[in-house]
Amino acid sequence: MIAGVVYNRPVHLSVHRKPGSFMSSSEIAANTAQQESEHASTEGSPDRRGLLAAGIVLLACLGLVGYGMLNTDEQPKSTAATPVVDVMYEVTGTGTSEISYLARSEDGTATVEKGVTLPWKKSVQAPLGKAPTVAVTLDGRGGQATCTLAIRGKHVQRATATGEFGRATCSGKVLSGDGQG
């Protein structure tokens, strides 16, 4: 018996009888003993189909786990540091502004500072291959602001914003091989 299921099999006697003849008590006892021995022999044996199905499910699960561990699309992150260059951003003038600039960041996203009272100055390391940029936007009260950009200590660009929501952007190109900006 496995999981509460009993398998009954018909018993076929090899004794041929004439129609209308009856079994003797010894034949009935022998038949009963044979049925009990067959029932006892199948009661303790496992259902092979159930074991086979459980084995297949287990192998499928192990296969999926192995596939997930071995087939990764992620590339290992580089341990090498991103090369950088020294950059000086400066915004002078009057008024309040929003300033965005590029600093050391592997993804190259800009840093934004809001409500900055001028003058403002920031020295950062910017990643090579990205153009160092500083942008200034005046608020609704207006004013005047001038941005300047220096790469490796060398002045690269200057721009001026005036009036309400005036804008100015300074950017430069970094040459990585010769050490010049």
JSON list of C-alpha atoms in Angstrom, two decimals:
[
{"chain": "A", "resi": 1, "resn": "MET", "atom": "CA", "xyz": [0.00, 0.00, 0.00]},
{"chain": "A", "resi": 2, "resn": "ILE", "atom": "CA", "xyz": [1.46, 3.35, -1.11]},
{"chain": "A", "resi": 3, "resn": "ALA", "atom": "CA", "xyz": [-0.18, 6.63, -0.17]},
{"chain": "A", "resi": 4, "resn": "GLY", "atom": "CA", "xyz": [-3.37, 4.89, 0.89]},
{"chain": "A", "resi": 5, "resn": "VAL", "atom": "CA", "xyz": [-3.90, 2.97, -2.38]},
{"chain": "A", "resi": 6, "resn": "VAL", "atom": "CA", "xyz": [-4.34, -0.81, -2.41]},
{"chain": "A", "resi": 7, "resn": "TYR", "atom": "CA", "xyz": [-3.88, -2.65, -5.66]},
{"chain": "A", "resi": 8, "resn": "ASN", "atom": "CA", "xyz": [-6.09, -5.70, -6.07]},
{"chain": "A", "resi": 9, "resn": "ARG", "atom": "CA", "xyz": [-5.25, -8.14, -8.80]},
{"chain": "A", "resi": 10, "resn": "PRO", "atom": "CA", "xyz": [-7.55, -10.93, -9.94]},
{"chain": "A", "resi": 11, "resn": "VAL", "atom": "CA", "xyz": [-6.29, -14.38, -9.16]},
{"chain": "A", "resi": 12, "resn": "HIS", "atom": "CA", "xyz": [-6.52, -16.98, -11.92]},
{"chain": "A", "resi": 13, "resn": "LEU", "atom": "CA", "xyz": [-6.49, -20.56, -10.83]},
{"chain": "A", "resi": 14, "resn": "SER", "atom": "CA", "xyz": [-4.93, -23.08, -13.11]},
{"chain": "A", "resi": 15, "resn": "VAL", "atom": "CA", "xyz": [-7.33, -25.76, -11.99]},
{"chain": "A", "resi": 16, "resn": "HIS", "atom": "CA", "xyz": [-9.88, -26.71, -14.65]},
{"chain": "A", "resi": 17, "resn": "ARG", "atom": "CA", "xyz": [-13.23, -27.79, -13.29]},
{"chain": "A", "resi": 18, "resn": "LYS", "atom": "CA", "xyz": [-16.24, -29.24, -14.77]},
{"chain": "A", "resi": 19, "resn": "PRO", "atom": "CA", "xyz": [-19.26, -27.01, -14.78]},
{"chain": "A", "resi": 20, "resn": "GLY", "atom": "CA", "xyz": [-21.25, -27.38, -11.55]},
{"chain": "A", "resi": 21, "resn": "SER", "atom": "CA", "xyz": [-18.34, -28.78, -9.51]},
{"chain": "A", "resi": 22, "resn": "PHE", "atom": "CA", "xyz": [-17.30, -27.17, -6.26]},
{"chain": "A", "resi": 23, "resn": "MET", "atom": "CA", "xyz": [-13.88, -26.47, -4.72]},
{"chain": "A", "resi": 24, "resn": "SER", "atom": "CA", "xyz": [-12.85, -28.61, -1.82]},
{"chain": "A", "resi": 25, "resn": "SER", "atom": "CA", "xyz": [-11.90, -26.98, 1.49]},
{"chain": "A", "resi": 26, "resn": "SER", "atom": "CA", "xyz": [-8.19, -27.65, 0.88]},
{"chain": "A", "resi": 27, "resn": "GLU", "atom": "CA", "xyz": [-8.41, -25.97, -2.53]},
{"chain": "A", "resi": 28, "resn": "ILE", "atom": "CA", "xyz": [-10.19, -22.97, -0.96]},
{"chain": "A", "resi": 29, "resn": "ALA", "atom": "CA", "xyz": [-7.47, -22.74, 1.74]},
{"chain": "A", "resi": 30, "resn": "ALA", "atom": "CA", "xyz": [-4.71, -22.95, -0.91]},
{"chain": "A", "resi": 31, "resn": "ASN", "atom": "CA", "xyz": [-6.42, -20.27, -3.01]},
{"chain": "A", "resi": 32, "resn": "THR", "atom": "CA", "xyz": [-6.81, -17.97, 0.01]},
{"chain": "A", "resi": 33, "resn": "ALA", "atom": "CA", "xyz": [-3.15, -18.46, 1.00]},
{"chain": "A", "resi": 34, "resn": "GLN", "atom": "CA", "xyz": [-2.04, -17.66, -2.56]},
{"chain": "A", "resi": 35, "resn": "GLN", "atom": "CA", "xyz": [-4.12, -14.44, -2.61]},
{"chain": "A", "resi": 36, "resn": "GLU", "atom": "CA", "xyz": [-2.74, -13.33, 0.76]},
{"chain": "A", "resi": 37, "resn": "SER", "atom": "CA", "xyz": [0.87, -13.98, -0.27]},
{"chain": "A", "resi": 38, "resn": "GLU", "atom": "CA", "xyz": [0.43, -11.98, -3.50]},
{"chain": "A", "resi": 39, "resn": "HIS", "atom": "CA", "xyz": [-1.21, -9.13, -1.54]},
{"chain": "A", "resi": 40, "resn": "ALA", "atom": "CA", "xyz": [1.60, -9.13, 1.03]},
{"chain": "A", "resi": 41, "resn": "SER", "atom": "CA", "xyz": [4.29, -9.10, -1.66]},
{"chain": "A", "resi": 42, "resn": "THR", "atom": "CA", "xyz": [2.84, -6.00, -3.40]},
{"chain": "A", "resi": 43, "resn": "GLU", "atom": "CA", "xyz": [1.93, -4.11, -0.21]},
{"chain": "A", "resi": 44, "resn": "GLY", "atom": "CA", "xyz": [5.53, -3.23, 0.81]},
{"chain": "A", "resi": 45, "resn": "SER", "atom": "CA", "xyz": [6.88, -2.52, -2.71]},
{"chain": "A", "resi": 46, "resn": "PRO", "atom": "CA", "xyz": [7.12, 1.11, -3.82]},
{"chain": "A", "resi": 47, "resn": "ASP", "atom": "CA", "xyz": [5.15, 2.47, -6.72]},
{"chain": "A", "resi": 48, "resn": "ARG", "atom": "CA", "xyz": [7.87, 2.78, -9.34]},
{"chain": "A", "resi": 49, "resn": "ARG", "atom": "CA", "xyz": [5.97, 5.31, -11.43]},
{"chain": "A", "resi": 50, "resn": "GLY", "atom": "CA", "xyz": [5.75, 7.69, -8.46]},
{"chain": "A", "resi": 51, "resn": "LEU", "atom": "CA", "xyz": [9.46, 7.38, -7.77]},
{"chain": "A", "resi": 52, "resn": "LEU", "atom": "CA", "xyz": [10.25, 7.93, -11.44]},
{"chain": "A", "resi": 53, "resn": "ALA", "atom": "CA", "xyz": [8.08, 11.07, -11.56]},
{"chain": "A", "resi": 54, "resn": "ALA", "atom": "CA", "xyz": [9.70, 12.43, -8.37]},
{"chain": "A", "resi": 55, "resn": "GLY", "atom": "CA", "xyz": [13.16, 11.77, -9.82]},
{"chain": "A", "resi": 56, "resn": "ILE", "atom": "CA", "xyz": [12.33, 13.59, -13.06]},
{"chain": "A", "resi": 57, "resn": "VAL", "atom": "CA", "xyz": [11.00, 16.61, -11.16]},
{"chain": "A", "resi": 58, "resn": "LEU", "atom": "CA", "xyz": [14.12, 16.68, -8.99]},
{"chain": "A", "resi": 59, "resn": "LEU", "atom": "CA", "xyz": [16.41, 16.54, -12.03]},
{"chain": "A", "resi": 60, "resn": "ALA", "atom": "CA", "xyz": [14.44, 19.32, -13.74]},
{"chain": "A", "resi": 61, "resn": "CYS", "atom": "CA", "xyz": [14.79, 21.57, -10.65]},
{"chain": "A", "resi": 62, "resn": "LEU", "atom": "CA", "xyz": [18.52, 20.88, -10.39]},
{"chain": "A", "resi": 63, "resn": "GLY", "atom": "CA", "xyz": [18.91, 21.63, -14.10]},
{"chain": "A", "resi": 64, "resn": "LEU", "atom": "CA", "xyz": [17.16, 24.99, -13.78]},
{"chain": "A", "resi": 65, "resn": "VAL", "atom": "CA", "xyz": [19.26, 25.95, -10.76]},
{"chain": "A", "resi": 66, "resn": "GLY", "atom": "CA", "xyz": [22.45, 24.98, -12.59]},
{"chain": "A", "resi": 67, "resn": "TYR", "atom": "CA", "xyz": [21.38, 26.93, -15.68]},
{"chain": "A", "resi": 68, "resn": "GLY", "atom": "CA", "xyz": [20.68, 30.01, -13.57]},
{"chain": "A", "resi": 69, "resn": "MET", "atom": "CA", "xyz": [24.08, 29.83, -11.87]},
{"chain": "A", "resi": 70, "resn": "LEU", "atom": "CA", "xyz": [26.09, 29.19, -15.02]},
{"chain": "A", "resi": 71, "resn": "ASN", "atom": "CA", "xyz": [24.27, 31.34, -17.57]},
{"chain": "A", "resi": 72, "resn": "THR", "atom": "CA", "xyz": [24.58, 34.88, -16.26]},
{"chain": "A", "resi": 73, "resn": "ASP", "atom": "CA", "xyz": [24.31, 37.79, -18.65]},
{"chain": "A", "resi": 74, "resn": "GLU", "atom": "CA", "xyz": [25.94, 40.18, -16.20]},
{"chain": "A", "resi": 75, "resn": "GLN", "atom": "CA", "xyz": [29.49, 41.08, -16.98]},
{"chain": "A", "resi": 76, "resn": "PRO", "atom": "CA", "xyz": [31.82, 41.38, -14.00]},
{"chain": "A", "resi": 77, "resn": "LYS", "atom": "CA", "xyz": [32.29, 44.99, -12.98]},
{"chain": "A", "resi": 78, "resn": "SER", "atom": "CA", "xyz": [35.67, 46.42, -13.74]},
{"chain": "A", "resi": 79, "resn": "THR", "atom": "CA", "xyz": [37.81, 46.93, -10.69]},
{"chain": "A", "resi": 80, "resn": "ALA", "atom": "CA", "xyz": [40.01, 49.45, -12.51]},
{"chain": "A", "resi": 81, "resn": "ALA", "atom": "CA", "xyz": [39.42, 53.05, -11.49]},
{"chain": "A", "resi": 82, "resn": "THR", "atom": "CA", "xyz": [38.03, 55.43, -14.08]},
{"chain": "A", "resi": 83, "resn": "PRO", "atom": "CA", "xyz": [40.78, 57.87, -15.13]},
{"chain": "A", "resi": 84, "resn": "VAL", "atom": "CA", "xyz": [39.98, 61.44, -14.10]},
{"chain": "A", "resi": 85, "resn": "VAL", "atom": "CA", "xyz": [41.17, 64.99, -14.69]},
{"chain": "A", "resi": 86, "resn": "ASP", "atom": "CA", "xyz": [41.23, 67.97, -12.29]},
{"chain": "A", "resi": 87, "resn": "VAL", "atom": "CA", "xyz": [38.57, 70.55, -13.17]},
{"chain": "A", "resi": 88, "resn": "MET", "atom": "CA", "xyz": [37.72, 73.91, -11.59]},
{"chain": "A", "resi": 89, "resn": "TYR", "atom": "CA", "xyz": [34.20, 75.31, -12.03]},
{"chain": "A", "resi": 90, "resn": "GLU", "atom": "CA", "xyz": [33.44, 78.89, -11.01]},
{"chain": "A", "resi": 91, "resn": "VAL", "atom": "CA", "xyz": [30.29, 81.00, -11.23]},
{"chain": "A", "resi": 92, "resn": "THR", "atom": "CA", "xyz": [30.50, 84.67, -10.30]},
{"chain": "A", "resi": 93, "resn": "GLY", "atom": "CA", "xyz": [27.88, 87.41, -10.32]},
{"chain": "A", "resi": 94, "resn": "THR", "atom": "CA", "xyz": [24.77, 88.45, -8.41]},
{"chain": "A", "resi": 95, "resn": "GLY", "atom": "CA", "xyz": [21.52, 86.72, -7.63]},
{"chain": "A", "resi": 96, "resn": "THR", "atom": "CA", "xyz": [20.45, 83.14, -6.95]},
{"chain": "A", "resi": 97, "resn": "SER", "atom": "CA", "xyz": [20.86, 80.34, -9.45]},
{"chain": "A", "resi": 98, "resn": "GLU", "atom": "CA", "xyz": [20.72, 76.66, -10.21]},
{"chain": "A", "resi": 99, "resn": "ILE", "atom": "CA", "xyz": [24.10, 75.15, -11.09]},
{"chain": "A", "resi": 100, "resn": "SER", "atom": "CA", "xyz": [24.72, 71.78, -12.71]},
{"chain": "A", "resi": 101, "resn": "TYR", "atom": "CA", "xyz": [28.15, 70.31, -13.30]},
{"chain": "A", "resi": 102, "resn": "LEU", "atom": "CA", "xyz": [29.93, 67.07, -14.16]},
{"chain": "A", "resi": 103, "resn": "ALA", "atom": "CA", "xyz": [31.99, 65.49, -11.38]},
{"chain": "A", "resi": 104, "resn": "ARG", "atom": "CA", "xyz": [33.62, 62.11, -10.80]},
{"chain": "A", "resi": 105, "resn": "SER", "atom": "CA", "xyz": [30.95, 59.59, -11.67]},
{"chain": "A", "resi": 106, "resn": "GLU", "atom": "CA", "xyz": [31.35, 56.50, -13.85]},
{"chain": "A", "resi": 107, "resn": "ASP", "atom": "CA", "xyz": [27.94, 57.00, -15.46]},
{"chain": "A", "resi": 108, "resn": "GLY", "atom": "CA", "xyz": [28.66, 60.65, -16.30]},
{"chain": "A", "resi": 109, "resn": "THR", "atom": "CA", "xyz": [25.49, 62.12, -14.78]},
{"chain": "A", "resi": 110, "resn": "ALA", "atom": "CA", "xyz": [25.43, 65.78, -13.75]},
{"chain": "A", "resi": 111, "resn": "THR", "atom": "CA", "xyz": [25.27, 67.02, -10.18]},
{"chain": "A", "resi": 112, "resn": "VAL", "atom": "CA", "xyz": [22.67, 69.76, -9.62]},
{"chain": "A", "resi": 113, "resn": "GLU", "atom": "CA", "xyz": [22.72, 72.38, -6.85]},
{"chain": "A", "resi": 114, "resn": "LYS", "atom": "CA", "xyz": [19.59, 74.54, -6.50]},
{"chain": "A", "resi": 115, "resn": "GLY", "atom": "CA", "xyz": [19.16, 77.91, -4.81]},
{"chain": "A", "resi": 116, "resn": "VAL", "atom": "CA", "xyz": [22.88, 78.74, -4.89]},
{"chain": "A", "resi": 117, "resn": "THR", "atom": "CA", "xyz": [23.81, 82.29, -3.84]},
{"chain": "A", "resi": 118, "resn": "LEU", "atom": "CA", "xyz": [26.61, 83.62, -6.04]},
{"chain": "A", "resi": 119, "resn": "PRO", "atom": "CA", "xyz": [29.62, 83.60, -6.14]},
{"chain": "A", "resi": 120, "resn": "TRP", "atom": "CA", "xyz": [30.24, 79.83, -6.23]},
{"chain": "A", "resi": 121, "resn": "LYS", "atom": "CA", "xyz": [33.39, 77.76, -6.84]},
{"chain": "A", "resi": 122, "resn": "LYS", "atom": "CA", "xyz": [33.95, 74.00, -7.06]},
{"chain": "A", "resi": 123, "resn": "SER", "atom": "CA", "xyz": [37.06, 71.89, -7.70]},
{"chain": "A", "resi": 124, "resn": "VAL", "atom": "CA", "xyz": [36.26, 68.33, -8.87]},
{"chain": "A", "resi": 125, "resn": "GLN", "atom": "CA", "xyz": [37.71, 65.38, -10.69]},
{"chain": "A", "resi": 126, "resn": "ALA", "atom": "CA", "xyz": [35.81, 64.67, -13.89]},
{"chain": "A", "resi": 127, "resn": "PRO", "atom": "CA", "xyz": [36.05, 61.35, -15.78]},
{"chain": "A", "resi": 128, "resn": "LEU", "atom": "CA", "xyz": [38.18, 61.29, -18.92]},
{"chain": "A", "resi": 129, "resn": "GLY", "atom": "CA", "xyz": [36.13, 60.87, -22.06]},
{"chain": "A", "resi": 130, "resn": "LYS", "atom": "CA", "xyz": [33.33, 63.09, -20.72]},
{"chain": "A", "resi": 131, "resn": "ALA", "atom": "CA", "xyz": [33.36, 66.79, -21.52]},
{"chain": "A", "resi": 132, "resn": "PRO", "atom": "CA", "xyz": [33.57, 68.77, -18.25]},
{"chain": "A", "resi": 133, "resn": "THR", "atom": "CA", "xyz": [30.54, 71.06, -18.21]},
{"chain": "A", "resi": 134, "resn": "VAL", "atom": "CA", "xyz": [29.07, 73.66, -15.86]},
{"chain": "A", "resi": 135, "resn": "ALA", "atom": "CA", "xyz": [25.71, 75.29, -16.53]},
{"chain": "A", "resi": 136, "resn": "VAL", "atom": "CA", "xyz": [24.10, 78.15, -14.61]},
{"chain": "A", "resi": 137, "resn": "THR", "atom": "CA", "xyz": [20.43, 79.20, -14.72]},
{"chain": "A", "resi": 138, "resn": "LEU", "atom": "CA", "xyz": [19.33, 82.38, -12.92]},
{"chain": "A", "resi": 139, "resn": "ASP", "atom": "CA", "xyz": [16.02, 82.41, -11.04]},
{"chain": "A", "resi": 140, "resn": "GLY", "atom": "CA", "xyz": [12.98, 84.61, -11.76]},
{"chain": "A", "resi": 141, "resn": "ARG", "atom": "CA", "xyz": [14.53, 87.63, -10.01]},
{"chain": "A", "resi": 142, "resn": "GLY", "atom": "CA", "xyz": [17.21, 87.79, -12.69]},
{"chain": "A", "resi": 143, "resn": "GLY", "atom": "CA", "xyz": [20.69, 89.10, -12.19]},
{"chain": "A", "resi": 144, "resn": "GLN", "atom": "CA", "xyz": [23.95, 88.34, -13.90]},
{"chain": "A", "resi": 145, "resn": "ALA", "atom": "CA", "xyz": [26.20, 85.26, -13.72]},
{"chain": "A", "resi": 146, "resn": "THR", "atom": "CA", "xyz": [29.41, 84.31, -15.46]},
{"chain": "A", "resi": 147, "resn": "CYS", "atom": "CA", "xyz": [30.66, 80.72, -15.53]},
{"chain": "A", "resi": 148, "resn": "THR", "atom": "CA", "xyz": [34.29, 79.80, -16.10]},
{"chain": "A", "resi": 149, "resn": "LEU", "atom": "CA", "xyz": [35.91, 76.42, -16.65]},
{"chain": "A", "resi": 150, "resn": "ALA", "atom": "CA", "xyz": [39.54, 75.44, -16.09]},
{"chain": "A", "resi": 151, "resn": "ILE", "atom": "CA", "xyz": [40.93, 71.97, -16.92]},
{"chain": "A", "resi": 152, "resn": "ARG", "atom": "CA", "xyz": [44.27, 70.99, -15.35]},
{"chain": "A", "resi": 153, "resn": "GLY", "atom": "CA", "xyz": [44.66, 74.61, -14.24]},
{"chain": "A", "resi": 154, "resn": "LYS", "atom": "CA", "xyz": [44.24, 75.99, -17.78]},
{"chain": "A", "resi": 155, "resn": "HIS", "atom": "CA", "xyz": [41.34, 78.39, -18.51]},
{"chain": "A", "resi": 156, "resn": "VAL", "atom": "CA", "xyz": [39.13, 76.82, -21.21]},
{"chain": "A", "resi": 157, "resn": "GLN", "atom": "CA", "xyz": [35.85, 78.76, -21.50]},
{"chain": "A", "resi": 158, "resn": "ARG", "atom": "CA", "xyz": [33.77, 81.64, -20.10]},
{"chain": "A", "resi": 159, "resn": "ALA", "atom": "CA", "xyz": [30.08, 82.47, -20.66]},
{"chain": "A", "resi": 160, "resn": "THR", "atom": "CA", "xyz": [27.62, 85.01, -19.16]},
{"chain": "A", "resi": 161, "resn": "ALA", "atom": "CA", "xyz": [23.90, 84.79, -18.33]},
{"chain": "A", "resi": 162, "resn": "THR", "atom": "CA", "xyz": [21.71, 87.86, -17.69]},
{"chain": "A", "resi": 163, "resn": "GLY", "atom": "CA", "xyz": [18.07, 88.62, -16.86]},
{"chain": "A", "resi": 164, "resn": "GLU", "atom": "CA", "xyz": [15.22, 86.49, -15.59]},
{"chain": "A", "resi": 165, "resn": "PHE", "atom": "CA", "xyz": [15.98, 82.78, -16.02]},
{"chain": "A", "resi": 166, "resn": "GLY", "atom": "CA", "xyz": [19.13, 83.66, -17.96]},
{"chain": "A", "resi": 167, "resn": "ARG", "atom": "CA", "xyz": [21.37, 80.70, -18.88]},
{"chain": "A", "resi": 168, "resn": "ALA", "atom": "CA", "xyz": [25.05, 80.15, -19.57]},
{"chain": "A", "resi": 169, "resn": "THR", "atom": "CA", "xyz": [27.02, 76.96, -20.18]},
{"chain": "A", "resi": 170, "resn": "CYS", "atom": "CA", "xyz": [30.76, 76.34, -20.18]},
{"chain": "A", "resi": 171, "resn": "SER", "atom": "CA", "xyz": [32.25, 73.07, -21.43]},
{"chain": "A", "resi": 172, "resn": "GLY", "atom": "CA", "xyz": [35.59, 71.86, -22.62]},
{"chain": "A", "resi": 173, "resn": "LYS", "atom": "CA", "xyz": [37.30, 68.93, -24.24]},
{"chain": "A", "resi": 174, "resn": "VAL", "atom": "CA", "xyz": [39.82, 66.78, -22.38]},
{"chain": "A", "resi": 175, "resn": "LEU", "atom": "CA", "xyz": [42.66, 65.26, -24.37]},
{"chain": "A", "resi": 176, "resn": "SER", "atom": "CA", "xyz": [43.79, 62.20, -22.49]},
{"chain": "A", "resi": 177, "resn": "GLY", "atom": "CA", "xyz": [47.15, 61.50, -24.14]},
{"chain": "A", "resi": 178, "resn": "ASP", "atom": "CA", "xyz": [49.23, 64.65, -23.92]},
{"chain": "A", "resi": 179, "resn": "GLY", "atom": "CA", "xyz": [48.11, 66.04, -20.56]},
{"chain": "A", "resi": 180, "resn": "GLN", "atom": "CA", "xyz": [46.71, 69.19, -22.19]},
{"chain": "A", "resi": 181, "resn": "GLY", "atom": "CA", "xyz": [43.09, 70.42, -21.86]}
]
